[in-house]
Coordinates of C-alpha atoms and ligand atoms in Angstrom, one line a residue:
M1 CA 54.0 79.1 128.6
E2 CA 57.0 81.5 128.1
S3 CA 60.2 79.9 126.9
L4 CA 63.5 80.9 128.4
L5 CA 67.1 80.7 127.4
I6 CA 69.8 81.2 130.1
E7 CA 73.1 82.0 128.6
N8 CA 76.8 82.2 129.8
G9 CA 76.2 80.8 133.3
E10 CA 78.3 78.2 135.2
I11 CA 76.2 75.2 136.1
V12 CA 76.9 73.6 139.5
T13 CA 75.4 70.3 140.5
A14 CA 76.3 67.9 143.2
L15 CA 78.5 66.1 140.7
D16 CA 79.6 68.6 138.0
Q17 CA 80.6 72.2 137.4
F18 CA 80.7 73.4 133.8
H19 CA 79.7 76.3 131.5
A20 CA 76.6 75.8 129.4
D21 CA 73.4 77.4 128.3
I22 CA 70.0 76.1 129.4
F23 CA 66.8 76.1 127.3
I24 CA 63.5 75.9 129.2
E25 CA 60.0 75.4 127.8
N26 CA 56.7 74.2 129.3
G27 CA 58.2 74.3 132.8
S28 CA 61.0 71.8 132.3
I29 CA 64.6 71.8 131.0
Q30 CA 64.6 71.0 127.3
A31 CA 68.3 71.4 126.4
I32 CA 71.7 72.0 128.0
G33 CA 74.7 72.8 125.9
A34 CA 77.3 75.2 124.7
D35 CA 76.0 78.2 122.7
L36 CA 72.5 76.8 122.2
S37 CA 71.3 79.7 120.0
I38 CA 67.6 78.7 120.4
S39 CA 65.1 81.5 120.0
A40 CA 63.1 82.0 123.3
D41 CA 60.6 84.5 124.7
R42 CA 63.1 85.7 127.2
K43 CA 66.9 85.5 127.5
I44 CA 68.9 85.8 130.7
D45 CA 72.5 86.6 130.5
A46 CA 74.0 84.7 133.5
Q47 CA 77.6 85.8 132.9
G48 CA 79.5 85.7 136.2
H49 CA 76.7 83.7 137.9
Y50 CA 76.5 80.1 139.1
I51 CA 73.4 78.1 138.3
F52 CA 72.2 75.7 141.0
P53 CA 69.2 73.4 141.0
G54 CA 66.4 75.0 143.0
A55 CA 66.9 74.5 146.7
I56 CA 64.6 72.1 148.6
D57 CA 63.8 72.8 152.3
A58 CA 62.8 69.4 153.6
H59 CA 61.6 70.7 157.0
V60 CA 59.3 73.6 157.4
H61 CA 56.2 74.3 159.5
L62 CA 53.9 76.8 157.8
E63 CA 50.6 77.7 159.4
L64 CA 51.3 75.2 162.2
P65 CA 48.8 75.3 165.0
V66 CA 50.7 75.1 168.3
M67 CA 50.1 76.1 171.9
G68 CA 46.8 77.9 171.0
T69 CA 48.4 80.0 168.3
V70 CA 49.5 79.4 164.6
S71 CA 53.0 79.8 163.2
A72 CA 53.2 83.2 161.6
D73 CA 54.0 82.4 158.0
D74 CA 51.2 80.8 156.0
F75 CA 51.8 78.7 152.8
E76 CA 51.8 81.9 150.7
T77 CA 54.1 84.1 152.7
G78 CA 56.4 81.2 153.7
T79 CA 56.9 79.9 150.2
A80 CA 57.3 83.4 148.9
A81 CA 60.1 84.1 151.4
G82 CA 61.7 80.8 150.4
M83 CA 61.5 81.8 146.7
A84 CA 63.3 85.1 147.4
G85 CA 66.2 83.1 148.9
G86 CA 66.4 80.3 146.2
T87 CA 64.1 77.7 147.7
T88 CA 61.8 76.4 145.0
T89 CA 60.3 73.4 146.8
I90 CA 59.4 72.8 150.5
I91 CA 58.3 69.7 152.5
D92 CA 55.9 70.6 155.3
F93 CA 54.0 68.2 157.6
V94 CA 50.6 66.8 158.1
T95 CA 50.2 66.7 161.9
P96 CA 47.0 64.8 162.8
D97 CA 45.5 65.4 166.3
R98 CA 45.5 62.3 168.4
N99 CA 42.7 60.0 167.4
Q100 CA 42.3 61.9 164.1
S101 CA 42.5 59.9 160.9
L102 CA 45.7 60.5 159.0
L103 CA 43.9 60.8 155.8
E104 CA 41.4 63.3 157.1
A105 CA 44.3 65.4 158.4
L106 CA 45.9 65.1 155.0
R107 CA 42.8 66.4 153.2
E108 CA 42.7 69.4 155.6
R109 CA 46.4 70.2 155.3
K110 CA 46.2 70.1 151.5
K111 CA 43.4 72.7 151.6
V112 CA 45.5 74.9 153.8
A113 CA 48.5 74.5 151.5
E114 CA 46.7 75.4 148.3
K115 CA 47.9 79.0 148.4
A116 CA 51.6 78.0 148.2
V117 CA 53.5 80.0 145.6
S118 CA 56.1 77.2 145.2
D119 CA 55.9 73.5 144.8
Y120 CA 55.3 71.6 148.1
A121 CA 55.3 68.1 149.4
L122 CA 54.2 66.8 152.8
H123 CA 55.6 64.4 155.4
M124 CA 53.0 62.6 157.5
A125 CA 53.4 62.8 161.2
V126 CA 52.2 59.8 163.1
T127 CA 51.0 61.1 166.4
W128 CA 49.2 58.0 167.6
F129 CA 48.8 54.5 166.4
G130 CA 45.2 53.1 166.2
P131 CA 43.6 50.2 164.5
Q132 CA 43.4 52.0 161.1
T133 CA 46.9 53.6 161.2
A134 CA 48.8 50.9 159.3
K135 CA 46.2 50.9 156.4
E136 CA 46.3 54.7 156.3
M137 CA 50.1 54.7 156.2
E138 CA 49.9 52.3 153.3
R139 CA 47.5 54.6 151.4
C140 CA 49.9 57.5 152.1
V141 CA 52.7 55.7 150.4
R142 CA 50.9 53.9 147.6
V143 CA 48.3 56.6 146.7
E144 CA 49.0 59.9 148.2
G145 CA 52.7 60.1 147.4
I146 CA 53.9 60.4 151.0
P147 CA 56.7 57.9 151.7
S148 CA 58.0 59.6 154.9
F149 CA 56.6 59.4 158.4
K150 CA 57.5 61.8 161.1
T151 CA 57.7 60.7 164.7
F152 CA 58.2 63.0 167.7
L153 CA 60.0 61.5 170.8
A154 CA 59.5 64.9 172.4
Y155 CA 56.2 66.7 173.0
K156 CA 54.8 63.7 174.8
E157 CA 51.8 65.7 176.1
T158 CA 50.6 66.5 172.6
I159 CA 52.0 64.9 169.5
G160 CA 54.9 62.8 170.9
I161 CA 54.6 59.0 170.9
G162 CA 55.7 56.2 173.2
D163 CA 57.9 53.2 172.5
Q164 CA 55.2 50.8 171.4
E165 CA 53.8 53.3 169.0
L166 CA 57.3 54.0 167.6
I167 CA 57.8 50.3 167.0
A168 CA 54.5 50.1 165.2
V169 CA 55.3 53.1 163.0
M170 CA 58.7 51.7 162.2
K171 CA 57.5 48.2 161.4
T172 CA 54.8 49.5 159.1
A173 CA 57.1 52.0 157.4
K174 CA 59.7 49.2 156.8
A175 CA 57.0 47.0 155.2
L176 CA 56.1 49.9 152.9
E177 CA 59.7 50.7 152.0
A178 CA 59.2 54.2 153.5
M179 CA 61.4 56.4 155.6
V180 CA 60.8 57.3 159.3
T181 CA 62.0 60.7 160.4
S182 CA 62.4 61.5 164.1
H183 CA 62.6 64.5 166.4
C184 CA 65.0 63.1 168.9
E185 CA 64.7 64.5 172.4
N186 CA 63.5 62.3 175.3
G187 CA 59.9 63.4 176.0
D188 CA 59.7 62.2 179.6
L189 CA 62.9 63.8 180.9
I190 CA 62.2 67.3 179.5
P191 CA 59.0 67.9 181.5
E192 CA 60.8 66.7 184.6
L193 CA 63.6 69.2 184.1
Q194 CA 61.1 71.9 183.2
K195 CA 59.3 71.4 186.4
Q196 CA 62.5 71.5 188.5
L197 CA 63.4 74.9 186.9
I198 CA 60.0 76.4 187.2
D199 CA 59.7 75.3 190.9
A200 CA 63.0 77.1 191.5
G201 CA 61.5 80.3 190.0
K202 CA 63.6 80.0 186.8
T203 CA 61.0 81.1 184.3
A204 CA 63.0 83.2 181.7
P205 CA 63.6 82.0 178.1
K206 CA 67.2 80.9 178.8
Y207 CA 65.8 78.1 181.0
H208 CA 64.1 76.6 178.0
A209 CA 67.7 75.7 176.8
Q210 CA 68.6 74.3 180.2
S211 CA 65.5 72.1 180.3
R212 CA 66.6 70.4 177.0
P213 CA 70.4 69.7 177.4
S214 CA 72.3 68.0 174.6
F215 CA 72.6 64.7 176.4
I216 CA 68.8 64.4 176.2
E217 CA 69.0 64.8 172.4
G218 CA 71.9 62.3 172.5
E219 CA 69.7 59.8 174.3
G220 CA 66.8 60.4 171.9
T221 CA 69.0 60.0 168.9
H222 CA 70.5 56.8 170.2
K223 CA 67.0 55.5 171.0
A224 CA 65.6 56.2 167.6
I225 CA 68.6 54.6 165.9
T226 CA 68.3 51.6 168.1
F227 CA 64.6 51.2 167.3
A228 CA 65.3 51.6 163.6
K229 CA 68.1 49.0 163.8
A230 CA 65.7 46.5 165.4
T231 CA 63.0 47.1 162.9
G232 CA 65.3 47.6 159.9
V233 CA 63.6 50.8 158.7
P234 CA 65.6 53.7 157.1
L235 CA 65.8 56.6 159.6
Y236 CA 66.3 60.3 159.1
I237 CA 67.1 62.4 162.2
V238 CA 65.7 65.9 161.9
H239 CA 67.5 69.0 163.2
V240 CA 70.7 67.4 164.7
T241 CA 72.3 70.0 167.0
C242 CA 75.0 68.4 169.1
Q243 CA 78.0 66.2 169.5
E244 CA 76.2 63.4 171.3
A245 CA 73.7 63.0 168.4
V246 CA 76.4 63.1 165.8
E247 CA 78.4 60.5 167.6
S248 CA 75.4 58.1 167.6
L249 CA 74.7 58.9 163.9
I250 CA 78.3 58.2 162.8
K251 CA 78.5 55.0 164.9
A252 CA 75.3 53.7 163.3
R253 CA 76.3 54.7 159.8
T254 CA 79.8 53.1 160.0
S255 CA 78.2 49.9 161.2
G256 CA 76.2 49.9 158.0
Q257 CA 72.8 51.1 159.3
T258 CA 70.7 53.2 156.9
V259 CA 70.4 56.4 158.9
Y260 CA 70.6 60.0 157.8
G261 CA 71.0 63.3 159.6
E262 CA 69.8 66.9 158.9
T263 CA 71.0 70.0 160.5
C264 CA 70.0 73.7 160.2
P265 CA 71.8 77.0 159.8
Q266 CA 70.9 78.1 163.3
Y267 CA 72.7 75.2 164.9
L268 CA 75.8 75.7 162.7
L269 CA 76.0 79.5 163.3
L270 CA 74.5 80.5 166.6
D271 CA 75.5 79.6 170.1
D272 CA 73.8 79.7 173.4
R273 CA 74.9 83.2 174.3
V274 CA 71.8 84.2 172.4
Y275 CA 69.9 83.3 175.5
E276 CA 71.6 86.1 177.5
K277 CA 70.0 88.8 175.3
P278 CA 68.0 91.3 177.5
D279 CA 64.4 92.3 177.5
F280 CA 62.9 89.0 176.5
Q281 CA 64.7 89.2 173.1
S282 CA 66.1 85.8 173.9
A283 CA 62.6 84.3 173.4
A284 CA 63.2 84.6 169.6
Y285 CA 65.7 81.8 170.0
V286 CA 63.3 79.5 171.9
M287 CA 63.2 76.4 169.6
S288 CA 63.5 72.7 170.1
P289 CA 66.2 71.5 170.3
P290 CA 67.6 74.7 171.6
I291 CA 70.7 76.5 170.4
R292 CA 73.8 74.8 171.8
S293 CA 77.1 76.0 173.3
K294 CA 79.7 76.9 170.7
G295 CA 81.7 73.7 170.9
H296 CA 79.0 71.7 169.1
Q297 CA 79.3 73.8 165.9
A298 CA 82.6 72.4 164.7
T299 CA 81.3 68.8 165.1
L300 CA 78.2 69.7 162.9
W301 CA 80.3 71.3 160.2
G302 CA 82.7 68.4 160.2
A303 CA 79.9 65.8 159.9
L304 CA 78.4 67.8 157.1
K305 CA 81.7 68.0 155.2
A306 CA 82.4 64.3 155.8
G307 CA 78.9 63.3 154.5
Q308 CA 77.8 62.0 157.9
I309 CA 75.1 64.6 158.0
Q310 CA 73.4 64.7 154.6
T311 CA 71.1 67.7 154.5
V312 CA 70.5 71.2 155.7
A313 CA 66.9 72.3 156.2
T314 CA 65.6 75.3 158.2
D315 CA 62.8 74.0 160.5
H316 CA 61.2 77.3 159.5
C317 CA 58.5 77.9 162.1
P318 CA 58.3 81.7 163.0
F319 CA 56.3 83.3 165.8
Q320 CA 56.0 87.0 166.4
L321 CA 58.0 88.1 169.4
H322 CA 55.2 90.6 170.2
G323 CA 51.9 88.9 170.4
Q324 CA 52.9 85.2 170.2
K325 CA 56.2 84.5 172.0
D326 CA 55.4 86.9 174.8
K327 CA 52.6 84.6 175.9
G328 CA 55.5 82.9 177.8
K329 CA 56.8 86.1 179.5
D330 CA 56.4 84.5 182.9
D331 CA 56.9 80.9 182.0
F332 CA 59.3 79.7 179.3
R333 CA 57.2 76.6 178.7
K334 CA 54.5 78.8 177.2
I335 CA 56.7 80.4 174.5
P336 CA 55.8 78.9 171.1
N337 CA 58.9 77.0 169.8
G338 CA 60.4 78.0 166.5
A339 CA 62.0 80.7 164.3
A340 CA 62.3 81.8 160.7
G341 CA 65.0 80.9 158.3
I342 CA 63.6 79.8 155.0
E343 CA 64.8 82.9 153.1
N344 CA 68.3 82.9 154.5
R345 CA 69.5 79.3 154.2
L346 CA 71.4 79.5 150.9
A347 CA 73.1 82.8 151.6
L348 CA 74.2 81.7 155.1
M349 CA 75.4 78.3 153.9
Y350 CA 77.3 79.9 150.9
T351 CA 78.9 82.6 153.1
Y352 CA 79.8 80.6 156.1
G353 CA 80.1 77.2 154.5
V354 CA 81.5 77.6 151.0
L355 CA 83.5 80.9 151.4
E356 CA 84.9 79.7 154.7
E357 CA 85.9 76.4 153.0
K358 CA 83.8 74.2 155.3
L359 CA 81.9 72.9 152.3
T360 CA 82.8 72.7 148.6
L361 CA 80.4 74.3 146.1
K362 CA 79.2 70.9 145.0
Q363 CA 78.6 69.9 148.6
F364 CA 76.6 73.1 149.0
V365 CA 74.3 72.0 146.2
E366 CA 74.2 68.5 147.6
V367 CA 73.1 69.3 151.1
N368 CA 70.6 72.0 150.1
S369 CA 69.0 70.4 147.1
T370 CA 70.2 67.1 145.7
R371 CA 70.2 64.9 148.8
P372 CA 66.8 66.1 150.1
A373 CA 65.4 65.4 146.6
Q374 CA 66.9 61.9 146.6
L375 CA 66.1 60.9 150.1
F376 CA 62.5 62.1 149.8
G377 CA 61.7 60.7 146.4
M378 CA 61.7 63.8 144.2
Y379 CA 65.0 63.2 142.2
P380 CA 65.8 63.9 139.4
K381 CA 62.7 66.0 138.7
K382 CA 64.0 68.1 141.6
G383 CA 67.5 68.5 142.9
A384 CA 69.2 68.1 139.4
I385 CA 70.0 70.1 136.3
C386 CA 69.3 67.7 133.4
V387 CA 67.1 67.4 130.4
G388 CA 63.6 66.5 131.6
A389 CA 64.0 68.0 135.1
D390 CA 61.6 70.6 136.4
A391 CA 63.0 74.0 135.5
D392 CA 63.7 75.0 139.1
L393 CA 66.9 77.0 139.0
V394 CA 68.8 79.5 141.2
I395 CA 71.0 81.9 139.2
W396 CA 73.5 83.0 141.9
N397 CA 75.7 86.1 142.0
P398 CA 78.6 85.2 144.2
D399 CA 79.5 88.9 144.8
T400 CA 76.2 90.3 146.1
E401 CA 76.5 91.4 149.7
N402 CA 73.7 91.7 152.1
T403 CA 73.0 92.1 155.8
I404 CA 70.1 90.0 157.1
S405 CA 67.3 91.9 158.9
A406 CA 63.7 91.1 159.8
K407 CA 62.8 94.4 158.1
T408 CA 64.0 93.3 154.7
C409 CA 63.1 89.6 154.9
H410 CA 59.9 88.4 153.2
H411 CA 58.9 86.1 156.1
R412 CA 56.1 87.2 158.3
C413 CA 57.8 87.7 161.6
D414 CA 58.9 90.8 163.6
T415 CA 62.3 89.2 164.4
S416 CA 65.2 87.4 162.7
I417 CA 67.5 85.1 164.6
F418 CA 70.1 86.0 162.0
E419 CA 69.6 89.8 162.4
G420 CA 72.9 91.6 161.4
F421 CA 74.5 88.6 159.8
R422 CA 76.5 89.7 156.8
T423 CA 76.2 87.5 153.7
K424 CA 78.0 87.3 150.4
G425 CA 76.3 85.6 147.5
A426 CA 72.6 85.8 146.6
P427 CA 70.2 84.8 143.9
T428 CA 69.8 87.4 141.1
W429 CA 67.0 85.2 139.4
V430 CA 65.1 82.3 140.8
I431 CA 63.1 80.2 138.3
A432 CA 60.5 77.7 139.3
N433 CA 58.6 75.5 136.9
G434 CA 60.1 77.6 134.1
K435 CA 58.9 81.0 135.4
V436 CA 61.1 83.7 136.7
Q437 CA 59.9 84.2 140.3
W438 CA 62.6 86.3 141.8
D439 CA 63.7 88.8 139.1
E440 CA 66.7 91.0 140.1
G441 CA 65.1 91.9 143.5
N442 CA 61.5 91.7 142.5
L443 CA 59.3 88.9 143.8
K444 CA 56.9 87.9 141.0
V445 CA 55.2 85.0 142.7
E446 CA 51.6 84.0 142.2
K447 CA 49.3 82.8 145.1
G448 CA 48.3 79.1 144.4
A449 CA 50.8 78.5 141.6
G450 CA 52.7 75.9 143.7
R451 CA 51.8 72.3 142.9
Y452 CA 51.5 69.4 145.4
I453 CA 54.4 67.0 144.6
P454 CA 53.5 63.4 145.2
R455 CA 56.7 61.5 146.0
A456 CA 58.1 58.1 145.3
P457 CA 59.8 56.1 148.0
G458 CA 63.2 57.6 148.3
S459 CA 66.4 56.1 147.0
S460 CA 67.8 55.5 150.5
I461 CA 71.4 56.0 149.5
Ligands
URP1 O1 61.1 74.5 167.9 C1 60.8 74.0 166.9 N1 61.7 73.3 166.2 N2 59.5 74.1 166.4 C2 59.0 73.4 165.3 C3 58.6 72.0 165.7 C4 59.7 71.0 165.7 O2 60.0 70.5 166.7 O3 60.4 70.8 164.7
ZN2 ZN1 61.3 69.0 165.8
ZN3 ZN1 60.3 71.0 162.9

């Protein structure tokens, strides 16, 4: 395998910032030091660039079957788009059908994922709890390298679970020293509000948001935290969007409970005026939870800066506006939920986080790479720049300016919810497992080159 010497760059990790060269061979970091002068097959002059550990997106849905369709990016196109933006590892989900064996669903999902161009791991969603589920969860943790279990409080009609099932998942995960992750919206209240709106003839996309108000996420968050407290399991709340949820999170954390939060760029940067866009364009923003009113953004940024929210992921789950989202032209309940973001996360968080002084550069590394690696059992192979770590690196030019557009993004989707956003800072080179995958604007990925990453139980810190 080609060896690589990166010279003159400024390394930034969650803890340190210093100038050093990095020597890479056989897919991992072999040496870090000043003026390494080691001969290598290729040299990169990283003068004027930062070097970050490869970003980890701990929440994506590639090729997700939903509402009779499938999310538009498959494992190849989705991970390729990630690579172009500096994401070198993703965590997707196994989502078994009700009554399906978790392990059978895992085998199927791994087959689907084989074409990934970047490394990938999987969370296991527990969508029902049968007589075999505890044993299957044990195998997930002990044999399959899956120490995190996703629960949906929403989507009761398909994959969401009830209280008894939630308790069973949490008790089992606790015994296995695993993490439970939760989508926190009350799954009984939403259909009730949806029905009221539809009965009143309110069918347009903007009513999706009205059917899922922030207080419903607040209730769901408080409930998941309460159940986690009672069972003692570490809990990770996915896609936190609002003040009510942050308040619950902070209260629990300051009481000493082990609970973590994740947010996404769309909740930090967009507000609910997107639902006023004309001609069904607003359907592009139909996701769950929905985009909130502007007031919530400052709370999310503040919680991120204070370390009360630990990670930023994308919940990347694109659907074409024309041909998929338009199935819900006359009924917002039929619009497939989700949007693209995997390629844009780092540039957005750098531009609107670091450059606007809402995050330090080290915090930027922490929330996008190091904390996801630690919480989900991949550290320090991932999320770190140290000898022995996987050679997953982002060599970042802080001066590169771009304007986001669906036309130039690598994701497979006819729209971008960040269309027109100006960014400053972008990767010049992205290296994964020692290979240059994004090379000064050229994507050099290889279908199937990504490896499945079995994970250890996370460090829960
Ligand atoms: O709308 C969304 N977020 N779709 C993906 C599934 C989920 O709830 O995360
Ligand atoms: Zn969700
Ligand atoms: Zn999701």
